[in-house]
Short mmCIF file of C-alpha atoms in Angstrom, two decimals:
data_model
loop_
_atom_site.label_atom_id
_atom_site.label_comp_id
_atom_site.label_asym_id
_atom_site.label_seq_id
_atom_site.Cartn_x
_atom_site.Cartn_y
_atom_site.Cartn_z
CA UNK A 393 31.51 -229.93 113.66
CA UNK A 394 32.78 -231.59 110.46
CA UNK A 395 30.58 -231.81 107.03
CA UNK A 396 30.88 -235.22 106.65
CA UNK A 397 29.43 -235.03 103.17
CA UNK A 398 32.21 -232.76 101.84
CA UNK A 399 34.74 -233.94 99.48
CA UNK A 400 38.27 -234.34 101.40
CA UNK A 401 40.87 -231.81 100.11
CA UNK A 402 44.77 -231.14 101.00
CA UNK A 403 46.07 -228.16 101.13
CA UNK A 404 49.08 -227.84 99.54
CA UNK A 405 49.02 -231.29 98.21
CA UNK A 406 45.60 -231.64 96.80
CA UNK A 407 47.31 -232.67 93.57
CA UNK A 408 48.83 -236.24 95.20
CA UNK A 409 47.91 -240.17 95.67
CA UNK A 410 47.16 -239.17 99.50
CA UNK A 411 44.64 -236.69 98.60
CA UNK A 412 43.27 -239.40 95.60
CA UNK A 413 42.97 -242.26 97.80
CA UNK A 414 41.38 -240.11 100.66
CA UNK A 415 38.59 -239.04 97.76
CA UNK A 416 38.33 -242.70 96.75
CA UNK A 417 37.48 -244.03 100.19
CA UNK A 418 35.69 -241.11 100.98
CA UNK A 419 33.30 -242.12 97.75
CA UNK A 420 33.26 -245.95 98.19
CA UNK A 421 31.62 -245.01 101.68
CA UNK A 422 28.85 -242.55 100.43
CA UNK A 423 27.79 -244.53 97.39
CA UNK A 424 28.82 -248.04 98.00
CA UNK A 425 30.78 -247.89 94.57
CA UNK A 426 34.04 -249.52 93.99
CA UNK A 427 36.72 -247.74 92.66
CA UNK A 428 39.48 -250.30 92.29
CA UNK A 429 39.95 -249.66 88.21
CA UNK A 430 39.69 -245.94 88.62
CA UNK A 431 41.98 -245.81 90.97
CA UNK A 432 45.13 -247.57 88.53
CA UNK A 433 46.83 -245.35 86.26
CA UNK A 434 50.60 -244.75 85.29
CA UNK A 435 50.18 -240.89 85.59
CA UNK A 436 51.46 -238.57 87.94
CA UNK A 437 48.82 -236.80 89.87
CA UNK A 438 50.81 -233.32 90.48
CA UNK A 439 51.04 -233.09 86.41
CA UNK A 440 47.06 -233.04 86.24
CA UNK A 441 47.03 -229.02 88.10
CA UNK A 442 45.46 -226.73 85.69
CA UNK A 443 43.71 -229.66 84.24
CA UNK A 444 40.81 -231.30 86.61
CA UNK A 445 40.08 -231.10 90.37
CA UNK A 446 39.50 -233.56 93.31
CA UNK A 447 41.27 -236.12 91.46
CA UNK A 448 40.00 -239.43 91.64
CA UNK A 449 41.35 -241.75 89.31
CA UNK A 450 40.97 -242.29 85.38
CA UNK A 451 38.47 -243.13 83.42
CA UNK A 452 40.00 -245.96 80.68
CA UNK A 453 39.04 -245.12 77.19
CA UNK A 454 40.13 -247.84 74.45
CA UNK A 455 41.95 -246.68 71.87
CA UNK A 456 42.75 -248.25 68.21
CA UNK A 457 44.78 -247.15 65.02
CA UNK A 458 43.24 -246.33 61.48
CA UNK A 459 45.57 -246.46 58.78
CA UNK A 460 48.39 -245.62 57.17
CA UNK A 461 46.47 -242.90 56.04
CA UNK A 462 48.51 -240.59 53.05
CA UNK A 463 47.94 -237.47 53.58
CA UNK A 464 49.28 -234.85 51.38
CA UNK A 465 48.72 -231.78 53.45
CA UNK A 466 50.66 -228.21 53.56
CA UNK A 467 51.53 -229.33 57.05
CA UNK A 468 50.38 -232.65 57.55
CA UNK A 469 52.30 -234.61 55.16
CA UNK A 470 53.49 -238.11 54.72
CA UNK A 471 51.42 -241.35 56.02
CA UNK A 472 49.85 -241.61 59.23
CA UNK A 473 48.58 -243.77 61.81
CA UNK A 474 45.72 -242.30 63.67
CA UNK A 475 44.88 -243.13 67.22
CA UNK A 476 40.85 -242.79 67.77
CA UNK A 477 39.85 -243.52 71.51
CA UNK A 478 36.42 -244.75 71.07
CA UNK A 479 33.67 -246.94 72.63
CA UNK A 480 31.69 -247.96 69.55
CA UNK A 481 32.66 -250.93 67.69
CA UNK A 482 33.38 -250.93 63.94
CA UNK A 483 34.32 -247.13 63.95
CA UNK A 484 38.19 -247.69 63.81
CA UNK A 485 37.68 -250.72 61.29
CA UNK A 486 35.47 -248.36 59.33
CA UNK A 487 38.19 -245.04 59.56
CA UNK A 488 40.69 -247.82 58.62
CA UNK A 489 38.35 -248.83 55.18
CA UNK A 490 38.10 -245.65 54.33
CA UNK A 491 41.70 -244.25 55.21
CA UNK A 492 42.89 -247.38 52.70
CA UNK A 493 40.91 -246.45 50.18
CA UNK A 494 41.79 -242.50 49.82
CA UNK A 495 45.49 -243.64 50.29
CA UNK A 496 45.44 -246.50 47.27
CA UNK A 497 43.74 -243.61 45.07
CA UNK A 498 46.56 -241.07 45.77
CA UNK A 499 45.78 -239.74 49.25
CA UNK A 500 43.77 -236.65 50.58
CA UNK A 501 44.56 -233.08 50.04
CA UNK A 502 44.01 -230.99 53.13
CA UNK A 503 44.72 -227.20 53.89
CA UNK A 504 43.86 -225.07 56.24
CA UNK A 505 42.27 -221.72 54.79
CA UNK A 506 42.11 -219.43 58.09
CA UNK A 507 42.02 -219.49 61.86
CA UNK A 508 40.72 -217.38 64.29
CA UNK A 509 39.76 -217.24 68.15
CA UNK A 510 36.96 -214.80 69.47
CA UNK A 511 35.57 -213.40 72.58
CA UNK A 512 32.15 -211.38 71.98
CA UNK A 513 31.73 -208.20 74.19
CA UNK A 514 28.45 -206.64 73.80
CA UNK A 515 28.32 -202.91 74.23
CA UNK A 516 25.29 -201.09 75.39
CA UNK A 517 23.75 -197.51 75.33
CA UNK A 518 20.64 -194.88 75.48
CA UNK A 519 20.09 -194.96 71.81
CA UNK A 520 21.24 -196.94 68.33
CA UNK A 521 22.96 -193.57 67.43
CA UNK A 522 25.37 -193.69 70.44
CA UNK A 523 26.12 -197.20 69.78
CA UNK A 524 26.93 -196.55 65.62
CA UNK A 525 29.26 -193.47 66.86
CA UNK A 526 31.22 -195.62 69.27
CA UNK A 527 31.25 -198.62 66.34
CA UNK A 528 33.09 -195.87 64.56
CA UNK A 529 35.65 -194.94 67.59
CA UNK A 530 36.46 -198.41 67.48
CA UNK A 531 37.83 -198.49 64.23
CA UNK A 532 39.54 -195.28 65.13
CA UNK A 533 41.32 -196.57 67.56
CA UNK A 534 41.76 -200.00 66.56
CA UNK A 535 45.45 -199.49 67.41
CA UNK A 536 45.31 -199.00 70.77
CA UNK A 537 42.87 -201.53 71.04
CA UNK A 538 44.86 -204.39 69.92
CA UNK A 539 48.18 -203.10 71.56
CA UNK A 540 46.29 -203.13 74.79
CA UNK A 541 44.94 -206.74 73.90
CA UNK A 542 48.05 -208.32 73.23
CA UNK A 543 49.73 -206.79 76.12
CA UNK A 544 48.54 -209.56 77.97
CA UNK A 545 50.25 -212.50 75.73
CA UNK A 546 53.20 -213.06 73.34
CA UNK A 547 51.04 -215.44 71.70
CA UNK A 548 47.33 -213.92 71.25
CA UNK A 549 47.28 -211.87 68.56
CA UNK A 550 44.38 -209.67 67.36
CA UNK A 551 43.62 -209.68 63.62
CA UNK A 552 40.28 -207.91 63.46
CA UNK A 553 36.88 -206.69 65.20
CA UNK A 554 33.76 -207.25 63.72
CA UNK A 555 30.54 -205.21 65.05
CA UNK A 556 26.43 -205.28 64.66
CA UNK A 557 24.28 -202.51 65.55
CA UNK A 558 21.19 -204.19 67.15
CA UNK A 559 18.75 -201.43 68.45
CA UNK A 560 20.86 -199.61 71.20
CA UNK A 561 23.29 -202.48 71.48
CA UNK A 562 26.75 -202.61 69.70
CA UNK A 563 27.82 -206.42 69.30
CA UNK A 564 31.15 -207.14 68.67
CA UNK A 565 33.65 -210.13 67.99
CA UNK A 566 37.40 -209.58 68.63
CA UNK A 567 38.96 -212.09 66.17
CA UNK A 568 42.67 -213.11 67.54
CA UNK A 569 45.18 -216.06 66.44
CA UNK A 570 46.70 -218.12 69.37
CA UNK A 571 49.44 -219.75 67.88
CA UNK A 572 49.16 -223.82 68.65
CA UNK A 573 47.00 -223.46 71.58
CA UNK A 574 43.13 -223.46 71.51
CA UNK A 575 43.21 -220.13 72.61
CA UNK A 576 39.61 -219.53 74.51
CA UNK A 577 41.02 -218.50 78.06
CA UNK A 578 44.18 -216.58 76.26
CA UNK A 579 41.21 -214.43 74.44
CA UNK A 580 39.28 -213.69 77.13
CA UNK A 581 41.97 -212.33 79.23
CA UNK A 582 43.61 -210.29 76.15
CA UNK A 583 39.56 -208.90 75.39
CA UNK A 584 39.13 -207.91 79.31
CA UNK A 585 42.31 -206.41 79.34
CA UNK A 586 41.16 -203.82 75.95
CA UNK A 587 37.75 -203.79 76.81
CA UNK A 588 38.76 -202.49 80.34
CA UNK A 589 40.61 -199.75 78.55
CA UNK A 590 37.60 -199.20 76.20
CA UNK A 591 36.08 -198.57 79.42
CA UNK A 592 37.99 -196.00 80.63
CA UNK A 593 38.72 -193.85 77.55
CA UNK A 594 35.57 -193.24 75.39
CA UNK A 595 33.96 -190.90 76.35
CA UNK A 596 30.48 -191.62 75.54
CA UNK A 597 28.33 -193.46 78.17
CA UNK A 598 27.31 -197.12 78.38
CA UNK A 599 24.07 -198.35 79.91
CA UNK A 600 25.94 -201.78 80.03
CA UNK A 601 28.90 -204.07 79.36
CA UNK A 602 29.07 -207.26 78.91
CA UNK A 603 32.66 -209.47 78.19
CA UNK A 604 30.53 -211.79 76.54
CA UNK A 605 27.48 -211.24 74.46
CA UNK A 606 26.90 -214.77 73.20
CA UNK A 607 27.77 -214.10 69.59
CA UNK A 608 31.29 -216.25 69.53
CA UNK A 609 28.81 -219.43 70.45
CA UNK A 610 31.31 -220.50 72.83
CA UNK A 611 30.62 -224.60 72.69
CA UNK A 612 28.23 -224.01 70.83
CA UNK A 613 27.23 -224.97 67.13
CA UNK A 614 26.35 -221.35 65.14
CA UNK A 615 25.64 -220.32 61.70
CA UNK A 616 27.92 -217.41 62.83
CA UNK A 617 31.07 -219.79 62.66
CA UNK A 618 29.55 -221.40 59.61
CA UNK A 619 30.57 -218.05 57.93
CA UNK A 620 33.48 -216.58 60.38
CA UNK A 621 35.73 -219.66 61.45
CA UNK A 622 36.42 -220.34 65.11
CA UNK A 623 39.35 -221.99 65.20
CA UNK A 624 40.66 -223.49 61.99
CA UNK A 625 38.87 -223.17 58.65
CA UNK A 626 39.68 -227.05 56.82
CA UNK A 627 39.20 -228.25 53.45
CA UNK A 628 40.05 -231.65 52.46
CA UNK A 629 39.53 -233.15 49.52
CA UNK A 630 40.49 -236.56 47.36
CA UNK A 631 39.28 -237.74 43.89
CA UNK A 632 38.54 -241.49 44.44
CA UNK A 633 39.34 -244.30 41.68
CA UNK A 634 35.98 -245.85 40.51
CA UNK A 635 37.53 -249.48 40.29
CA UNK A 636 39.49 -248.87 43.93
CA UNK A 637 35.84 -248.07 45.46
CA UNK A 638 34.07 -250.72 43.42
CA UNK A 639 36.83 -253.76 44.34
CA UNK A 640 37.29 -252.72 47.91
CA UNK A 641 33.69 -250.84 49.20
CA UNK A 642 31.24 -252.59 46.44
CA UNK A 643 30.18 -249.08 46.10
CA UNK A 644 29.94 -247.94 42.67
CA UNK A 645 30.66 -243.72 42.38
CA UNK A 646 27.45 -243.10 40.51
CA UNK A 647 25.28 -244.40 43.49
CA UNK A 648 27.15 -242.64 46.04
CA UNK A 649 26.59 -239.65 44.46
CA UNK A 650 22.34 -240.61 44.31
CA UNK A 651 22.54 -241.31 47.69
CA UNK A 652 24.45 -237.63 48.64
CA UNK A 653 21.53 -235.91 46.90
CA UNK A 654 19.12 -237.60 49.10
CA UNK A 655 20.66 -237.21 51.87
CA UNK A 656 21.24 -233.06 51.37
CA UNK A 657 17.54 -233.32 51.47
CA UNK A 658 17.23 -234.68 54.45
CA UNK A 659 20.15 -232.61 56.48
CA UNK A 660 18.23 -229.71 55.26
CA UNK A 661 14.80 -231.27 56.37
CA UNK A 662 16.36 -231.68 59.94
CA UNK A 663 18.39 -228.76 59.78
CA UNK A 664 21.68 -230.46 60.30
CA UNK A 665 25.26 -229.27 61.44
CA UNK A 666 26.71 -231.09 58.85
CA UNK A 667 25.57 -232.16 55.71
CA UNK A 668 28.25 -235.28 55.58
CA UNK A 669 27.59 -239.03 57.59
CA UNK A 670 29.26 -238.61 60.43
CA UNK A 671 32.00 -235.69 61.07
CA UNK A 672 31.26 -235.69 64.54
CA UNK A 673 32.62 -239.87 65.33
CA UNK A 674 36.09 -239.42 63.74
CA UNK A 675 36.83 -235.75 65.71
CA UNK A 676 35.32 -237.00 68.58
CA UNK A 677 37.75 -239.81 68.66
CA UNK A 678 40.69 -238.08 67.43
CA UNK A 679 40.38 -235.67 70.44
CA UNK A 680 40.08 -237.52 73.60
CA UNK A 681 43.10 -239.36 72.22
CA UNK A 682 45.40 -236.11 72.02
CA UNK A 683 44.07 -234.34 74.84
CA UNK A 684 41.67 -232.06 73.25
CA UNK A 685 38.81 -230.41 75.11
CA UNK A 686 35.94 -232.27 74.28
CA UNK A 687 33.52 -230.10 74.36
CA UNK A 688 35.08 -228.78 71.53
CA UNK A 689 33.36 -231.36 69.07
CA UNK A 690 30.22 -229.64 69.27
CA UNK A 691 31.75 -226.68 66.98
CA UNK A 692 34.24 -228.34 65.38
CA UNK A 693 32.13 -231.37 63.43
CA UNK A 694 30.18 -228.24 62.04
CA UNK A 695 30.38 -228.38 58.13
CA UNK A 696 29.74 -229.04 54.60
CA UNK A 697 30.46 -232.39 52.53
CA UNK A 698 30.48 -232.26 49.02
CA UNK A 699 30.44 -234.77 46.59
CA UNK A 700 30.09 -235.51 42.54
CA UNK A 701 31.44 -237.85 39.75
CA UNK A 702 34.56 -236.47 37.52
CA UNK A 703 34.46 -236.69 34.03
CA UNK A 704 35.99 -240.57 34.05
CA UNK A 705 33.62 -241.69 37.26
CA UNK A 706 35.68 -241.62 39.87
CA UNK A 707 34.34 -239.97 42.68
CA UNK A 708 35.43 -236.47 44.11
CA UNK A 709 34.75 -236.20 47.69
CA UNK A 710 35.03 -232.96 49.78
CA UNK A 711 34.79 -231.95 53.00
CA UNK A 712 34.68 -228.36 54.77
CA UNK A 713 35.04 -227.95 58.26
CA UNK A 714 35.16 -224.14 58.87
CA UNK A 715 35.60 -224.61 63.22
CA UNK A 716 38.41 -227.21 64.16
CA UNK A 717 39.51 -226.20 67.34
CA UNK A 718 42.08 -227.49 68.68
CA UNK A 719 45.62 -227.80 69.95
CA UNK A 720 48.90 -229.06 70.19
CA UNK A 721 50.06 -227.40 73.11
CA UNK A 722 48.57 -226.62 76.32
CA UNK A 723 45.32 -227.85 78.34
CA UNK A 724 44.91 -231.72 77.85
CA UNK A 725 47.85 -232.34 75.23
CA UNK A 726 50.79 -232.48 77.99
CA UNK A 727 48.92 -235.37 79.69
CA UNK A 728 51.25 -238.29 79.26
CA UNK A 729 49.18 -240.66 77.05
CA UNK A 730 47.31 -237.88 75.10
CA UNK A 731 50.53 -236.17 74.51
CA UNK A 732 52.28 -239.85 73.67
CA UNK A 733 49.22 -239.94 70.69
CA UNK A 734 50.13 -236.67 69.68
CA UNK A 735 53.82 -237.87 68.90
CA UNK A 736 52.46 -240.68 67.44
CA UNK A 737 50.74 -238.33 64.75
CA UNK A 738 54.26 -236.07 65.39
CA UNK A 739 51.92 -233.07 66.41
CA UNK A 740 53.29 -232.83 70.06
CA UNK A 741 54.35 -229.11 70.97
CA UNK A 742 54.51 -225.65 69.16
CA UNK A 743 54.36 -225.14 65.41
CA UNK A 744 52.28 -227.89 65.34
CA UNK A 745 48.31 -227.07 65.64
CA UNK A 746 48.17 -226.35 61.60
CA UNK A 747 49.07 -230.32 61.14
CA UNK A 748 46.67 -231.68 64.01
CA UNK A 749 43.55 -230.16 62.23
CA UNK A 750 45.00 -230.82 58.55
CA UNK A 751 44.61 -234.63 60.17
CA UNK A 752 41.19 -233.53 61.59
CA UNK A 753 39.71 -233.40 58.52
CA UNK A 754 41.59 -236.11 56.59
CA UNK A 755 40.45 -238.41 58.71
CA UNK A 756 36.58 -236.77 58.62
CA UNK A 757 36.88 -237.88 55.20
CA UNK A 758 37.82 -240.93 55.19
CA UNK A 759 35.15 -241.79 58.07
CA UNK A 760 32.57 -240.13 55.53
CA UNK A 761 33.45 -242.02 52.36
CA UNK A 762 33.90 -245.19 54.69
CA UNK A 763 29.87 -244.87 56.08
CA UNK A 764 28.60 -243.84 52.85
CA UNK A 765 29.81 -246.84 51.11
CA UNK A 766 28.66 -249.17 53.69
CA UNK A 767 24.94 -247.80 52.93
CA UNK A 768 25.09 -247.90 49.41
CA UNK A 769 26.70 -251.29 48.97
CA UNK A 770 24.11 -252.22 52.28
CA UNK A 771 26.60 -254.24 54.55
CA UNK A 772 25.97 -251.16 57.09
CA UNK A 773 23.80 -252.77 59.71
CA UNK A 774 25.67 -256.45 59.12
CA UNK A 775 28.95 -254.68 59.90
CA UNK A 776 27.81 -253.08 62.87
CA UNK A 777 26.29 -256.94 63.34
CA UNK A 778 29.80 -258.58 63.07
CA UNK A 779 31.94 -255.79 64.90
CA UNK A 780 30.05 -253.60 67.01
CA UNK A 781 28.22 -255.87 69.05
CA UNK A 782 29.51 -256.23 72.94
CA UNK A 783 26.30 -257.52 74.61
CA UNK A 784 25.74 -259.56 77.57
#
């Protein structure tokens, strides 16, 4: 007897229009819905293995251009135009605002300061005195350790270990680069492989292992990556002209600057991610476009804005963004329109993960200074009036 509530599957050609169509019927029947706009896209179903399962279809996201956008980045260098697939009207039109205005005062200086991947094992035993004497077996045999780790990839490299001693419990985070992919599935294998050898050749004995003990906050905001980057550590900054923000934003640099001391206030009040307006719109944007996991956002928008006039009154604007993760190669960014945004930005393939979150947080900045200014000179809410209204 057949489940006739089970979701049809092919073997052996799961991953073609056959099995998609069979799924879309199948669906249309149990729920009445129709499928007719999922069901057109220009994509190849056999390239979406390794990336989703039961295929269905697509789900259309719009997406606009900001810019040119100068950015004057180690990596990231040149003007851009920077493709932000987004629902919410006035966001690109905003991005756009405030990419123009960073670009006509000289453009926005963006490095990245560090990058590292983690997986968390937690280590557990009778007493706190067996866990500090295997914390210091570890760094005895760090070598091994990471030889054993990167046997598993030419790519995942580990760079460090950091442990806490809680009560009996030894917490740890292997810290690895990953080249220009993401790198959370590379870890994990590379830390199962060592830890597995761990395993086998201390000679002390656990009460318990765990491959994860929750401390690399795995899609997951954390103070922890506040301090210890996951992913790429960013800092981008630009000085903005006083008469550029006045004659374009009506926003005059000494009342932006009122307005960010407020506004510190209240992040800390509601114990904020991020200090800044909105870090969370542009990235969110930026990703879906070029094939990033999405999930992603919830770490990477993590950060700290700073602002304050220069000695003339233009405006210096800051932003820090110590968690950008994301890729160039791998998962999402082969898919062919994410990975035709990614040439568009000419961050498509390897060597090129450094640039993508250089962009990351140029464009957080410009998105910031962009919202910021709408507030202070008020024309937030009549923007969102004019542009962001699609109501029936």
């Amino acid at each position: 007897m057949t489940d006739d509530r089970k979701i049809p599957r092919l073997k052996d050609k799961d991953y073609s229009e056959e099995a998609a169509r069979q799924r879309r019927e199948f669906l249309q029947r149990k729920t009445g819905a129709n499928l007719s706009h999922t069901s057109h896209y220009s994509l190849p179903p056999e390239s979406l293995s390794g990336n989703t399962e039961n295929f269905i279809g697509v789900v259309q996201m719009p997406v606009g251009v900001a810019g040119p956008f100068l950015i004057n980045g180690e990596h990231a260098k040149g003007e851009f135009y920077i493709p932000l697939a987004t629902t919410e009207g006035t966001l690109v039109a905003s991005y756009s605002r405030g990419m123009r205005v960073v670009s006509e005062s000289g453009g926005v200086s963006v490095s990245v300061v560090d990058e590292f991947m983690q997986r968390a094992p937690l280590f557990e035993f009778a007493t706190a005195r067996e866990a500090i004497a295997f914390s210091r077996w570890l760094d005895e045999r760090y070598d091994d350790i990471k030889q054993q780790a990167e046997s598993s990839s030419s790519v995942a490299k580990l760079q460090h270990i950091q442990k806490w001693v809680i009560a009996n419990k030894l917490f740890t985070r292997f810290n690895y680069t990953t080249g220009d992919a993401a790198g959370q599935n590379m870890t994990g294998k590379a830390t199962h492989i060592a830890c597995q050898w761990i395993l086998k050749n201390y000679d002390g004995a656990f009460t318990n292992f765990s491959l994860s003990g929750g401390i690399e906050t795995d899609k997951k905001h954390s103070h922890m990556n506040l301090l210890h980057p996951r992913g790429k550590r960013v800092v981008a900054e630009a000085v903005i002209k006083k008469d550029i923000l006045l004659n374009t934003m009506r926003a005059d640099p000494a009342k932006m600057v009122k307005l960010r001391q407020r506004t510190i206030l209240g992040s800390l009040l509601a114990g904020s991610a991020y200090n800044g307006p909105h870090s969370a719109n542009g990235i969110a944007s930026l990703f879906i476009a070029t094939g990033q996991d999405e999930a992603n956002v919830v770490e990477s928008h993590t950060g700290i804005a700073f602002m304050e006039l220069t000695d003339n009154g233009d405006l210096y604007y800051s932003v820090t963004l110590p968690s950008v993760i994301c890729a160039s190669y791998g998962g999402g960014t082969g898919l062919s329109t994410q990975r035709e945004c990614l040439e568009m930005l000419g961050c498509y393939g390897k060597g090129k993960a450094k640039k993508l979150a250089e962009i990351v947080g140029a464009t957080v900045l410009a998105g910031d200074l962009s919202l910021a200014a709408a507030i202070v000179s008020d024309e937030w809410v009549s923007s969102h009036d004019q542009y962001g209204r699609n109501r029936p």
